[in-house]
Every structure is written in structure tokens, then in C-alpha cells.
Short mmCIF file of C-alpha atoms in Angstrom, two decimals:
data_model
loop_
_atom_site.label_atom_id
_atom_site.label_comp_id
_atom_site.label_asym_id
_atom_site.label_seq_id
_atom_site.Cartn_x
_atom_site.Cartn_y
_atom_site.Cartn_z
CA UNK A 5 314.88 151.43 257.44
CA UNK A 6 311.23 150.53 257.77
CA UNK A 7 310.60 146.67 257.67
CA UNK A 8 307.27 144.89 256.60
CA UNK A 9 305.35 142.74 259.31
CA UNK A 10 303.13 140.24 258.29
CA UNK A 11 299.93 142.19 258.16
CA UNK A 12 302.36 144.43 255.40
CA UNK A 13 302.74 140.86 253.50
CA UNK A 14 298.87 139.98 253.89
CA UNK A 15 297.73 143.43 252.33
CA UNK A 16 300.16 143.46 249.47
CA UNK A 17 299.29 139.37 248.27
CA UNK A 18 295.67 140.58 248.17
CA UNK A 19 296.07 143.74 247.03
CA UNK A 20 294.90 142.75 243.57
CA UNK A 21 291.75 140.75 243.49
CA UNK A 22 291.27 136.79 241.72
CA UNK A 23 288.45 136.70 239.96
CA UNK A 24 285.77 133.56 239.25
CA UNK A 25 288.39 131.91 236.99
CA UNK A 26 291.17 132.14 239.23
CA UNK A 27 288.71 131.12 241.99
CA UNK A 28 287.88 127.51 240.38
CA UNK A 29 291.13 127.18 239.16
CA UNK A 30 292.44 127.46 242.63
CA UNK A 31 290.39 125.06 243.68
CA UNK A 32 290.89 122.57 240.84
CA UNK A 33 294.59 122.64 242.06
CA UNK A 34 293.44 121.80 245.81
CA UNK A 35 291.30 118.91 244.95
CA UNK A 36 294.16 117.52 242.75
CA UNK A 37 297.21 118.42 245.27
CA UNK A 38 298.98 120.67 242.86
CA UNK A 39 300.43 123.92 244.60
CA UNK A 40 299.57 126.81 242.54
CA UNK A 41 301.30 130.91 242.42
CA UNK A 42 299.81 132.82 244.97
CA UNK A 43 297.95 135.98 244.38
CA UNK A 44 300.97 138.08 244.66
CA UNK A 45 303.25 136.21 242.28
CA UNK A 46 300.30 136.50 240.11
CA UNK A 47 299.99 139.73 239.60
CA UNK A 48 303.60 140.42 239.14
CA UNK A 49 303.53 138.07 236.53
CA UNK A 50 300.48 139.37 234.62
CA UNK A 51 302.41 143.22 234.95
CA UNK A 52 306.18 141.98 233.64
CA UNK A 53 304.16 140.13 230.62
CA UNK A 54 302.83 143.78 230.12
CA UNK A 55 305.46 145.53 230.26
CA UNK A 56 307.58 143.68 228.16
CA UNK A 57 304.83 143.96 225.30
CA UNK A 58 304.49 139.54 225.84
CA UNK A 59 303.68 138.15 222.27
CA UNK A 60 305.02 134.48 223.04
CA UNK A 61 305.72 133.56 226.41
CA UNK A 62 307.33 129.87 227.74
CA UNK A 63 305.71 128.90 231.08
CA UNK A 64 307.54 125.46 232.70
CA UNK A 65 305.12 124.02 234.74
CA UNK A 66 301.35 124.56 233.83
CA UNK A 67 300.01 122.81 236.98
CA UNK A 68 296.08 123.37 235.92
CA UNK A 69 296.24 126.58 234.89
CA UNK A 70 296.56 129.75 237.81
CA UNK A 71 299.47 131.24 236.46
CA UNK A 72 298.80 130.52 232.90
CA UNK A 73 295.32 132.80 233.49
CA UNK A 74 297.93 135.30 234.96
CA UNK A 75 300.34 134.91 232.25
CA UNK A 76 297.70 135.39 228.88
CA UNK A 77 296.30 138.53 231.13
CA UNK A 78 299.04 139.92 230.60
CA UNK A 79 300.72 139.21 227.42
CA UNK A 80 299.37 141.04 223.99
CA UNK A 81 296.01 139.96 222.73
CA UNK A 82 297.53 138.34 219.32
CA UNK A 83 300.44 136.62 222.52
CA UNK A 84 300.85 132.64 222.30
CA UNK A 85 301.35 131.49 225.82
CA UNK A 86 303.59 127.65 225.29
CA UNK A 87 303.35 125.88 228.61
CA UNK A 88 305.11 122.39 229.67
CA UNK A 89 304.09 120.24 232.34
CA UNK A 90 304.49 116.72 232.75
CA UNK A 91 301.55 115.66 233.86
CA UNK A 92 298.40 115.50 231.06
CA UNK A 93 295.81 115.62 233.23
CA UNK A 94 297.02 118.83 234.71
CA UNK A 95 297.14 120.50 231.61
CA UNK A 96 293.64 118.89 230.85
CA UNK A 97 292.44 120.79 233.83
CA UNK A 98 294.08 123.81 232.64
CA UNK A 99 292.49 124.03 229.46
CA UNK A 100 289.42 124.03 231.47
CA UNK A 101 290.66 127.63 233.16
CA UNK A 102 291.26 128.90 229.70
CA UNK A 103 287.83 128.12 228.22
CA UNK A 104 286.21 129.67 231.42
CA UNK A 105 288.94 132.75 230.82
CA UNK A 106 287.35 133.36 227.08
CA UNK A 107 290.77 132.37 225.77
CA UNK A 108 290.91 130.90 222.00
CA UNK A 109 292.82 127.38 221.79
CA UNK A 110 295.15 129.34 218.76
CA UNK A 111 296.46 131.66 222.32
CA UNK A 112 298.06 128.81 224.16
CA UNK A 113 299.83 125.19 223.42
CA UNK A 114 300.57 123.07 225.62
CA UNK A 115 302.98 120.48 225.76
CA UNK A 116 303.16 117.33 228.22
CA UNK A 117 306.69 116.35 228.71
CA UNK A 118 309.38 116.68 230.40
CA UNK A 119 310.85 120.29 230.36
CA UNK A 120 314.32 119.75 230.15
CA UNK A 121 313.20 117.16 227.12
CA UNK A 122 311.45 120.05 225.41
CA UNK A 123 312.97 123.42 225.92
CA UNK A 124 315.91 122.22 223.94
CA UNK A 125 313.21 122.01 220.88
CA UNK A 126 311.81 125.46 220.91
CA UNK A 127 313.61 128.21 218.88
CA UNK A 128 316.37 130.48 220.08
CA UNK A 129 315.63 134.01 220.75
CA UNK A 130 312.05 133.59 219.73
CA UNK A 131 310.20 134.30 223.37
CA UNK A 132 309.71 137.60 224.91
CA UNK A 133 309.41 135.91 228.75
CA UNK A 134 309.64 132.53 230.19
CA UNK A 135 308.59 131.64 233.81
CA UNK A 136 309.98 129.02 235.83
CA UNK A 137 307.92 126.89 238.21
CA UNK A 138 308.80 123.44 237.91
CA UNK A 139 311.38 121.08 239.28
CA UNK A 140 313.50 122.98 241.79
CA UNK A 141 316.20 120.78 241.28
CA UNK A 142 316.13 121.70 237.85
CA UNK A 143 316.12 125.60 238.04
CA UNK A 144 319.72 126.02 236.95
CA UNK A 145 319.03 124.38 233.52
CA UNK A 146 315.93 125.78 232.94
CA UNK A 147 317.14 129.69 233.55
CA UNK A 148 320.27 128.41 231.15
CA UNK A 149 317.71 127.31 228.41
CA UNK A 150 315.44 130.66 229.04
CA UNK A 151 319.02 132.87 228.24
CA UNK A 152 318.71 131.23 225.24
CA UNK A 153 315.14 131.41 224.27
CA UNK A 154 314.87 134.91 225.04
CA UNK A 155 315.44 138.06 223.00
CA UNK A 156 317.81 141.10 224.49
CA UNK A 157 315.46 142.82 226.40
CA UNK A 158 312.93 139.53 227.64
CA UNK A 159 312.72 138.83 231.05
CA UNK A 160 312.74 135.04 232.86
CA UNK A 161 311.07 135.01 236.00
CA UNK A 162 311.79 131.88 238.31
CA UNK A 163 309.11 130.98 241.21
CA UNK A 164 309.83 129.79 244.76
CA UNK A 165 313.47 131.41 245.11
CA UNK A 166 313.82 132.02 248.32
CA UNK A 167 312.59 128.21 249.28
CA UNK A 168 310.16 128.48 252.04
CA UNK A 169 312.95 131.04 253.83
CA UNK A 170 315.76 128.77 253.62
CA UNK A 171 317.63 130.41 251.07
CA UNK A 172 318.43 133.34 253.22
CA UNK A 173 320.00 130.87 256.31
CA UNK A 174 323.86 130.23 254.62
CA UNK A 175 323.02 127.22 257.80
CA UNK A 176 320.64 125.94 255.27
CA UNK A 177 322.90 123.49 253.26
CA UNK A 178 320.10 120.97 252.18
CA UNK A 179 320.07 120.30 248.34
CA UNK A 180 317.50 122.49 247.08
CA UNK A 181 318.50 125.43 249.62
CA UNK A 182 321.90 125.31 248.23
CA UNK A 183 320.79 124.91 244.40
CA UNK A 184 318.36 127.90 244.82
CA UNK A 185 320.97 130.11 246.64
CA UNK A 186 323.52 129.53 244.06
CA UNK A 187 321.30 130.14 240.85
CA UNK A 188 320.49 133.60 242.46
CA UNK A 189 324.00 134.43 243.22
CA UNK A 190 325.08 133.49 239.30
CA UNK A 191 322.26 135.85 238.41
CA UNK A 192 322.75 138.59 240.34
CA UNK A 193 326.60 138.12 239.19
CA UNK A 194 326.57 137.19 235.35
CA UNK A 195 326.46 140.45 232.73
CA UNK A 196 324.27 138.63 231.27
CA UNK A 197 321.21 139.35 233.25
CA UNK A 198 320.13 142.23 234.91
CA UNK A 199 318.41 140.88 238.13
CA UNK A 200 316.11 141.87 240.78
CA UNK A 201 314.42 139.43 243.61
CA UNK A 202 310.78 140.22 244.29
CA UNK A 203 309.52 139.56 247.66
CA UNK A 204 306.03 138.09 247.12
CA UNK A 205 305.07 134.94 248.66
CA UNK A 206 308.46 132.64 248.15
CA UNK A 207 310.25 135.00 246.13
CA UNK A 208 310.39 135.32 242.46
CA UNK A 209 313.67 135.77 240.97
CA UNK A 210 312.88 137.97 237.77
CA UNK A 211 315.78 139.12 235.21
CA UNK A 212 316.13 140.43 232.15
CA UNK A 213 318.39 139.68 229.53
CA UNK A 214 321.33 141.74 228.37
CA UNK A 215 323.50 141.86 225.36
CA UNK A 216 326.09 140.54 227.59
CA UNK A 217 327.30 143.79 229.53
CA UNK A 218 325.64 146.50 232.14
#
């Protein structure tokens, strides 16, 4: 079986172009030290908000705005994107990426706070998607409160799951190796999701959500 080199890796992250908004954005997050989704990740999550017809959409972690841009791309034109971060003045510099984007304020609200303080708020199987970028520590709680946020049929997808390569080394026992390694494995093994792990820039873990059996 064929295997990708690096070049492979290079040509499919830029296989679909950023445009000006992205651009800034980018930068925005450089100049303020936030890490943002790479191009790849991106564009994978701009086509699952497509394909799953995205009206409302939870994003944890809005850092200043990349993968929100990605997100609303995606998602229907009537779609309310709710994104949690908690910093203010990186959603501050997101809403700056959404004005550039064309967005209306009624397509997005954003919530500072902490995310395991406000999922708990938002309604139960009222969200078509919610992607996971925040607090790596955190992951398992947040995929627990996206089963329940989600409709049969929405999808979670969960950023950074293969942890800079370290998830694949079982030698890898540090904290947040062994935290990310697990959540896949209770994913890939519940009925409750039906799983697969894309492999674009740290891996996004992507699921959907079952009625329980598959």
C-alpha cells in the first residue's frame, strides 16, 4: 500500500486556497500568539458543515476567527455559528474576520467563558455540528457534551488528535498523549458514534452521531 511523503502532505494542505480574510486573520493570530487550523483542517471543516446541511453549529475555541471563517463558509446561509473562547479579546479580533468575511452579526454569537461553564447551558439536540479546539485536557468532556448537543445524524469534529505525532507512539505516556489516545479509542469503540480520523495537519477526529447502534 502506497504511503504519502511529505511533499503528498504539502500539496493536499494547500490544495484549497485562503483567501484575503483568511490571510489577515492568520496573521492577527501570529501577532497575538494564538495557533490557528491550518489550511487543511479548514477545508474539511467548511465541507462536513456542508454536507451535513449546518444551520447552527457550536465551535469551542474561537481563537480570532480562522476556523470560524471556515465554519460559516460552510454552514447554510440562514446557519448561526455559537463560538466559546475564553479570552475576549480573541473573540474581539474575530469579529473583525467576520465583518471583513461580509458576515451579519445575527450569523454568529459569541460567548467568552469557559467552555465546560457554558456548553452545559446550550440546548440538547439543537446543533447540527460542533468542533472541538480548545483545552486538550478537556477533550473528553467536551466530545461528551457535543453527544448531547447534537441531533442523530450531526457530526463533532475534534482538532489536534493525533498530538503533534505522539498519539500514535503507545511509548508516549505523557498526559495529553494518553488523554487524546484514549478519547479516540472510546470513539472509534462506542455505538454511539460512527468515527473516522482525518489525516490533515494534527489529525481531526470527526464522528457522527448514531441512534445508539451501527
Amino acid at each position: 500500500m502506497a504511503t504519502l511523503g511529505p511533499q503528498s502532505h504539502v500539496f493536499a494542505e494547500s490544495y484549497v486556497a485562503e483567501d484575503y480574510v483568511l490571510a489577515d486573520a492568520r496573521a492577527r493570530s501570529t501577532e497575538i500568539g494564538v495557533d490557528p487550523v491550518d489550511t487543511g483542517t479548514g477545508a474539511a471543516l467548511r465541507l462536513l458543515t456542508a454536507a451535513a446541511g449546518a444551520r447552527a453549529v457550536v465551535e469551542v475555541g474561537t481563537g480570532v476567527g480562522v476556523s470560524s471563517v471556515w465554519l460559516l463558509r460552510g454552514m447554510r446561509p440562514d446557519g448561526v455559528l455559537t463560538t466559546i473562547d475564553l479570552e475576549p479579546e480573541h473573540q474581539r479580533q474575530a469579529r473583525l474576520a467576520f465583518r471583513e468575511g461580509g458576515f451579519s452579526p445575527s450569523r454568529t454569537r459569541l460567548i467568552a467563558g469557559r467552555a465546560l461553564d457554558v456548553l452545559p447551558r446550550l440546548a440538547d439536540g439543537a446543533y447540527d455540528m460542533v468542533f472541538v479546539d480548545g483545552d486538550r485536557a478537556e477533550y473528553p468532556q467536551y466530545v461528551a457534551e457535543a453527544f448531547r448537543l447534537l441531533r442523530p445524524g450531526g457530526v463533532v469534529a475534534v482538532a489536534g488528535a493525533l498530538g503533534g505525532g505522539r498519539v500514535p507512539d503507545p511509548s508516549a505516556r505523557d498526559p495529553q498523549s494518553v488523554t487524546l489516545r484514549e478519547l479516540a479509542k472510546s470513539v472509534r469503540d462506542s455505538d454511539d458514534w460512527l468515527p473516522a480520523l482525518l489525516p490533515v495537519a494534527d489529525g481531526l477526529l470527526t464522528a457522527v452521531r448514531t441512534n445508539g447502534a451501527r
